[in-house]
Amino acid sequence: MDRLKRKLKAIDGKGYKAYKEIQGTYKGNGFRLHIDYVQGDPFASPSRIRFVVQPLKKPLKNEWLDKRWRKIALEDFLARKLGEAIRNRQTSMRGRMGTGKSGLIAIDEPGQEMMMRTAVIAKRNEVEVRLSIGLPAAGRRILGKHAEMILCEEVPEILLKVIHQIQWKKLEEHIVTADRQQAIRGYLKREKCIAFVANGSILPRESGVSNRPLHRNKAVPFQSPPSLERSISLPDGTTISGMVIPEGVTLIVGGGYHGKSTLLKAIERGIYNHLPGDGREYVITEETACKIRAEDGRRVEKVNISPFISHLPFGKDTNRFSTDGASGSTSEAANIVEALEIGSRCLLIDEDTSATNFLVRDARMQQLVHKDKEPITPFIDRVRDLYEIHGVSSIIVLGGSGDYFDVADRVIMMDEYQPKDVTEEAHKIAKELNNRRQKEGKGEFSSSITRYPLPTSYESAIRGKEKLSVKGRSTILIGRSEIDLSAVEQLTDPSQTRAIAEMIRQLFRNYFHNSFSLKDGIDRLYERIEREGLDIISPYRGQHPGDFALPRKYELAAAINRLRTLQVK
Ligand code: ADP
Ligand code: MG
């Protein structure tokens, strides 16, 4: 560290560019500091440093590191604690000073979910932390003294304190939560169920734009109806009770504002593990479940939507359907077929975000508008085939049509935020009140077509000048081509979006020109990530990789499918 201090003294007061000289590795007492990337000016994106603590005062237990989900929970815990400590520092006396991002210290802190991220890498006797730092300046002059204070004092002080004084009890709780979540996932697989919602769960969020729980005083805790209640034994010797949704077709009905969408949203997010205290930490969903919605205006590239849409005006081909601006129903059909292409085994649909004509066509409309004049085969006529022939379950939120009673294996009614099992009643009503619908859609459901993305898709997006940028959770810019992910609802973290941008680059560079199909290319890339870690998606090998979190295959595929220049063979 003395070497770093001398360098900083030497460049003190010079122009900002002289900071480049401090790039390199420095050894301190019980840690190493890697300054991997130095920003070009005080306003540019901050400098990237890695802080490696080794040895640890108390080594991490092997049993925390050898299981994937436990290692994720452990690293997640450290990232949260480090983030907290760093944030507290930001509001304390030293705070920021100087121009632009001067004095900023930041770690990519997780949200409500625990996911694989690049922020912290834990080994048995070592913890590596990836930070962003704004090297301080007054105007464009280097503030060497201040930089020394940050790099040589504050950062080591804060990080060493968190890492050497881990709150072991809290960490254990974090890991036990992940163990339980894993056990529930195992249970769902074994018992042929697609979702579990524990009794006592708090499903509603603070507000429409927040992912944090609604205050306990204001929320009605979840309580399973007796007929769907199961108790699951957990590895720590406890049991947990709650509602299971078995495979098949499940309908969620109920009056407006009674909590239908809130339940479905919680199920959508149950693909992720949530942190203790989230309220949804024991809401667990089949990991391949995909939210399906209408998304008019999106691009579609040669997707076989023929099970749902055929005979479009002007004889447009729906076996390989392409458009620059899909309609509500064609986009919803494409979203389903694309999810199935990657291997989804469960579809989640909410009336609030669906095209009505995609979900149902009732008897009267069938009489008036003859099938020959209607390109759409509504979902109601495909949902049973999807399950019976292809093993794909559905959960559909629908308050406005009882036609689905005929095709549902079970019907759950939300009544003042409490679920009731009304299956028998609904089936009885379906028998007594014949809706006189004709089943539509000839033949079996089959959408399989393998698509091979062409490398030129990426080249025509970047147009010679490779530049990737990401804005928030929902926008990726590849060259001048924009990918809009705002309707990809199960993507939750901007770090996932950043990861997707890099993964797209890798796929087009290293996989698709070897004529991998979309699915095979994605599968290979994930196999590599599982073997070698998430760092491999970064172009900066052996350095601070950037702030990434692992998305699911479905969200990665969704981004590729929305690339406006995508072309497939
Ligand atoms: P629906 O889809 O049936 O119309 P929503 O799920 O949108 O209803 O819920 C309506 C409102 O009720 C939302 O503001 C939501 O946050 C709130 N809410 C949902 N579930 C609960 C609950 N268990 N306790 C308290 N408020 C809830
Ligand atoms: Mg709703």
JSON list of N, CA and C in Angstrom, two decimals, residues 53-89:
[
{"chain": "A", "resi": 53, "resn": "VAL", "atom": "N", "xyz": [-9.82, -10.21, 0.44]},
{"chain": "A", "resi": 53, "resn": "VAL", "atom": "CA", "xyz": [-9.44, -10.44, 1.84]},
{"chain": "A", "resi": 53, "resn": "VAL", "atom": "C", "xyz": [-8.97, -11.88, 1.97]},
{"chain": "A", "resi": 54, "resn": "GLN", "atom": "N", "xyz": [-7.73, -12.01, 2.46]},
{"chain": "A", "resi": 54, "resn": "GLN", "atom": "CA", "xyz": [-7.17, -13.35, 2.62]},
{"chain": "A", "resi": 54, "resn": "GLN", "atom": "C", "xyz": [-5.97, -13.26, 3.54]},
{"chain": "A", "resi": 55, "resn": "PRO", "atom": "N", "xyz": [-5.83, -14.09, 4.53]},
{"chain": "A", "resi": 55, "resn": "PRO", "atom": "CA", "xyz": [-6.75, -15.15, 4.91]},
{"chain": "A", "resi": 55, "resn": "PRO", "atom": "C", "xyz": [-7.91, -14.59, 5.73]},
{"chain": "A", "resi": 56, "resn": "LEU", "atom": "N", "xyz": [-8.95, -15.43, 5.90]},
{"chain": "A", "resi": 56, "resn": "LEU", "atom": "CA", "xyz": [-10.06, -15.02, 6.75]},
{"chain": "A", "resi": 56, "resn": "LEU", "atom": "C", "xyz": [-9.72, -15.40, 8.19]},
{"chain": "A", "resi": 57, "resn": "LYS", "atom": "N", "xyz": [-10.18, -14.60, 9.14]},
{"chain": "A", "resi": 57, "resn": "LYS", "atom": "CA", "xyz": [-9.92, -14.93, 10.55]},
{"chain": "A", "resi": 57, "resn": "LYS", "atom": "C", "xyz": [-10.56, -16.27, 10.88]},
{"chain": "A", "resi": 58, "resn": "LYS", "atom": "N", "xyz": [-11.76, -16.47, 10.32]},
{"chain": "A", "resi": 58, "resn": "LYS", "atom": "CA", "xyz": [-12.44, -17.75, 10.54]},
{"chain": "A", "resi": 58, "resn": "LYS", "atom": "C", "xyz": [-12.84, -18.26, 9.16]},
{"chain": "A", "resi": 59, "resn": "PRO", "atom": "N", "xyz": [-12.25, -19.34, 8.71]},
{"chain": "A", "resi": 59, "resn": "PRO", "atom": "CA", "xyz": [-12.56, -19.80, 7.34]},
{"chain": "A", "resi": 59, "resn": "PRO", "atom": "C", "xyz": [-14.04, -20.13, 7.18]},
{"chain": "A", "resi": 60, "resn": "LEU", "atom": "N", "xyz": [-14.53, -20.01, 5.96]},
{"chain": "A", "resi": 60, "resn": "LEU", "atom": "CA", "xyz": [-15.93, -20.34, 5.69]},
{"chain": "A", "resi": 60, "resn": "LEU", "atom": "C", "xyz": [-16.05, -21.86, 5.63]},
{"chain": "A", "resi": 61, "resn": "LYS", "atom": "N", "xyz": [-17.20, -22.36, 6.10]},
{"chain": "A", "resi": 61, "resn": "LYS", "atom": "CA", "xyz": [-17.35, -23.81, 6.13]},
{"chain": "A", "resi": 61, "resn": "LYS", "atom": "C", "xyz": [-17.50, -24.37, 4.73]},
{"chain": "A", "resi": 62, "resn": "ASN", "atom": "N", "xyz": [-16.85, -25.52, 4.51]},
{"chain": "A", "resi": 62, "resn": "ASN", "atom": "CA", "xyz": [-16.98, -26.19, 3.21]},
{"chain": "A", "resi": 62, "resn": "ASN", "atom": "C", "xyz": [-18.43, -26.43, 2.85]},
{"chain": "A", "resi": 63, "resn": "GLU", "atom": "N", "xyz": [-19.21, -26.80, 3.84]},
{"chain": "A", "resi": 63, "resn": "GLU", "atom": "CA", "xyz": [-20.61, -27.15, 3.55]},
{"chain": "A", "resi": 63, "resn": "GLU", "atom": "C", "xyz": [-21.43, -25.94, 3.08]},
{"chain": "A", "resi": 64, "resn": "TRP", "atom": "N", "xyz": [-20.90, -24.73, 3.24]},
{"chain": "A", "resi": 64, "resn": "TRP", "atom": "CA", "xyz": [-21.58, -23.56, 2.72]},
{"chain": "A", "resi": 64, "resn": "TRP", "atom": "C", "xyz": [-21.21, -23.30, 1.26]},
{"chain": "A", "resi": 65, "resn": "LEU", "atom": "N", "xyz": [-20.12, -23.91, 0.87]},
{"chain": "A", "resi": 65, "resn": "LEU", "atom": "CA", "xyz": [-19.58, -23.58, -0.45]},
{"chain": "A", "resi": 65, "resn": "LEU", "atom": "C", "xyz": [-19.84, -24.65, -1.50]},
{"chain": "A", "resi": 66, "resn": "ASP", "atom": "N", "xyz": [-20.12, -25.89, -1.04]},
{"chain": "A", "resi": 66, "resn": "ASP", "atom": "CA", "xyz": [-20.14, -26.96, -2.05]},
{"chain": "A", "resi": 66, "resn": "ASP", "atom": "C", "xyz": [-21.50, -27.12, -2.73]},
{"chain": "A", "resi": 67, "resn": "LYS", "atom": "N", "xyz": [-22.55, -26.56, -2.13]},
{"chain": "A", "resi": 67, "resn": "LYS", "atom": "CA", "xyz": [-23.85, -26.63, -2.80]},
{"chain": "A", "resi": 67, "resn": "LYS", "atom": "C", "xyz": [-24.12, -25.29, -3.47]},
{"chain": "A", "resi": 68, "resn": "ARG", "atom": "N", "xyz": [-24.57, -25.37, -4.69]},
{"chain": "A", "resi": 68, "resn": "ARG", "atom": "CA", "xyz": [-24.77, -24.17, -5.49]},
{"chain": "A", "resi": 68, "resn": "ARG", "atom": "C", "xyz": [-25.63, -23.13, -4.76]},
{"chain": "A", "resi": 69, "resn": "TRP", "atom": "N", "xyz": [-26.80, -23.57, -4.27]},
{"chain": "A", "resi": 69, "resn": "TRP", "atom": "CA", "xyz": [-27.74, -22.60, -3.69]},
{"chain": "A", "resi": 69, "resn": "TRP", "atom": "C", "xyz": [-27.21, -22.00, -2.40]},
{"chain": "A", "resi": 70, "resn": "ARG", "atom": "N", "xyz": [-26.38, -22.78, -1.70]},
{"chain": "A", "resi": 70, "resn": "ARG", "atom": "CA", "xyz": [-25.82, -22.25, -0.46]},
{"chain": "A", "resi": 70, "resn": "ARG", "atom": "C", "xyz": [-24.74, -21.22, -0.74]},
{"chain": "A", "resi": 71, "resn": "LYS", "atom": "N", "xyz": [-23.94, -21.49, -1.74]},
{"chain": "A", "resi": 71, "resn": "LYS", "atom": "CA", "xyz": [-22.89, -20.53, -2.08]},
{"chain": "A", "resi": 71, "resn": "LYS", "atom": "C", "xyz": [-23.52, -19.22, -2.55]},
{"chain": "A", "resi": 72, "resn": "ILE", "atom": "N", "xyz": [-24.60, -19.34, -3.31]},
{"chain": "A", "resi": 72, "resn": "ILE", "atom": "CA", "xyz": [-25.31, -18.13, -3.75]},
{"chain": "A", "resi": 72, "resn": "ILE", "atom": "C", "xyz": [-25.83, -17.36, -2.53]},
{"chain": "A", "resi": 73, "resn": "ALA", "atom": "N", "xyz": [-26.41, -18.08, -1.57]},
{"chain": "A", "resi": 73, "resn": "ALA", "atom": "CA", "xyz": [-26.95, -17.42, -0.38]},
{"chain": "A", "resi": 73, "resn": "ALA", "atom": "C", "xyz": [-25.82, -16.77, 0.44]},
{"chain": "A", "resi": 74, "resn": "LEU", "atom": "N", "xyz": [-24.73, -17.46, 0.55]},
{"chain": "A", "resi": 74, "resn": "LEU", "atom": "CA", "xyz": [-23.58, -16.92, 1.30]},
{"chain": "A", "resi": 74, "resn": "LEU", "atom": "C", "xyz": [-23.06, -15.64, 0.66]},
{"chain": "A", "resi": 75, "resn": "GLU", "atom": "N", "xyz": [-22.84, -15.70, -0.64]},
{"chain": "A", "resi": 75, "resn": "GLU", "atom": "CA", "xyz": [-22.30, -14.52, -1.33]},
{"chain": "A", "resi": 75, "resn": "GLU", "atom": "C", "xyz": [-23.32, -13.38, -1.33]},
{"chain": "A", "resi": 76, "resn": "ASP", "atom": "N", "xyz": [-24.58, -13.75, -1.43]},
{"chain": "A", "resi": 76, "resn": "ASP", "atom": "CA", "xyz": [-25.66, -12.77, -1.37]},
{"chain": "A", "resi": 76, "resn": "ASP", "atom": "C", "xyz": [-25.65, -12.06, -0.01]},
{"chain": "A", "resi": 77, "resn": "PHE", "atom": "N", "xyz": [-25.48, -12.84, 1.03]},
{"chain": "A", "resi": 77, "resn": "PHE", "atom": "CA", "xyz": [-25.45, -12.29, 2.39]},
{"chain": "A", "resi": 77, "resn": "PHE", "atom": "C", "xyz": [-24.31, -11.28, 2.52]},
{"chain": "A", "resi": 78, "resn": "LEU", "atom": "N", "xyz": [-23.14, -11.68, 2.05]},
{"chain": "A", "resi": 78, "resn": "LEU", "atom": "CA", "xyz": [-21.98, -10.78, 2.17]},
{"chain": "A", "resi": 78, "resn": "LEU", "atom": "C", "xyz": [-22.20, -9.50, 1.37]},
{"chain": "A", "resi": 79, "resn": "ALA", "atom": "N", "xyz": [-22.76, -9.63, 0.17]},
{"chain": "A", "resi": 79, "resn": "ALA", "atom": "CA", "xyz": [-22.99, -8.45, -0.66]},
{"chain": "A", "resi": 79, "resn": "ALA", "atom": "C", "xyz": [-23.96, -7.49, 0.03]},
{"chain": "A", "resi": 80, "resn": "ARG", "atom": "N", "xyz": [-24.98, -8.05, 0.70]},
{"chain": "A", "resi": 80, "resn": "ARG", "atom": "CA", "xyz": [-25.93, -7.20, 1.42]},
{"chain": "A", "resi": 80, "resn": "ARG", "atom": "C", "xyz": [-25.27, -6.48, 2.58]},
{"chain": "A", "resi": 81, "resn": "LYS", "atom": "N", "xyz": [-24.49, -7.23, 3.35]},
{"chain": "A", "resi": 81, "resn": "LYS", "atom": "CA", "xyz": [-23.85, -6.63, 4.53]},
{"chain": "A", "resi": 81, "resn": "LYS", "atom": "C", "xyz": [-22.84, -5.57, 4.11]},
{"chain": "A", "resi": 82, "resn": "LEU", "atom": "N", "xyz": [-22.10, -5.87, 3.05]},
{"chain": "A", "resi": 82, "resn": "LEU", "atom": "CA", "xyz": [-21.12, -4.90, 2.57]},
{"chain": "A", "resi": 82, "resn": "LEU", "atom": "C", "xyz": [-21.84, -3.66, 2.05]},
{"chain": "A", "resi": 83, "resn": "GLY", "atom": "N", "xyz": [-22.93, -3.90, 1.33]},
{"chain": "A", "resi": 83, "resn": "GLY", "atom": "CA", "xyz": [-23.70, -2.79, 0.80]},
{"chain": "A", "resi": 83, "resn": "GLY", "atom": "C", "xyz": [-24.22, -1.88, 1.91]},
{"chain": "A", "resi": 84, "resn": "GLU", "atom": "N", "xyz": [-24.73, -2.50, 2.94]},
{"chain": "A", "resi": 84, "resn": "GLU", "atom": "CA", "xyz": [-25.24, -1.76, 4.09]},
{"chain": "A", "resi": 84, "resn": "GLU", "atom": "C", "xyz": [-24.13, -0.90, 4.71]},
{"chain": "A", "resi": 85, "resn": "ALA", "atom": "N", "xyz": [-23.01, -1.53, 4.95]},
{"chain": "A", "resi": 85, "resn": "ALA", "atom": "CA", "xyz": [-21.90, -0.83, 5.60]},
{"chain": "A", "resi": 85, "resn": "ALA", "atom": "C", "xyz": [-21.43, 0.35, 4.73]},
{"chain": "A", "resi": 86, "resn": "ILE", "atom": "N", "xyz": [-21.39, 0.10, 3.43]},
{"chain": "A", "resi": 86, "resn": "ILE", "atom": "CA", "xyz": [-20.93, 1.16, 2.53]},
{"chain": "A", "resi": 86, "resn": "ILE", "atom": "C", "xyz": [-21.95, 2.30, 2.48]},
{"chain": "A", "resi": 87, "resn": "ARG", "atom": "N", "xyz": [-23.22, 1.95, 2.47]},
{"chain": "A", "resi": 87, "resn": "ARG", "atom": "CA", "xyz": [-24.25, 2.99, 2.45]},
{"chain": "A", "resi": 87, "resn": "ARG", "atom": "C", "xyz": [-24.21, 3.83, 3.72]},
{"chain": "A", "resi": 88, "resn": "ASN", "atom": "N", "xyz": [-24.01, 3.18, 4.84]},
{"chain": "A", "resi": 88, "resn": "ASN", "atom": "CA", "xyz": [-23.94, 3.93, 6.09]},
{"chain": "A", "resi": 88, "resn": "ASN", "atom": "C", "xyz": [-22.79, 4.91, 6.07]},
{"chain": "A", "resi": 89, "resn": "ARG", "atom": "N", "xyz": [-21.72, 4.48, 5.47]},
{"chain": "A", "resi": 89, "resn": "ARG", "atom": "CA", "xyz": [-20.55, 5.35, 5.36]},
{"chain": "A", "resi": 89, "resn": "ARG", "atom": "C", "xyz": [-20.87, 6.57, 4.51]}
]
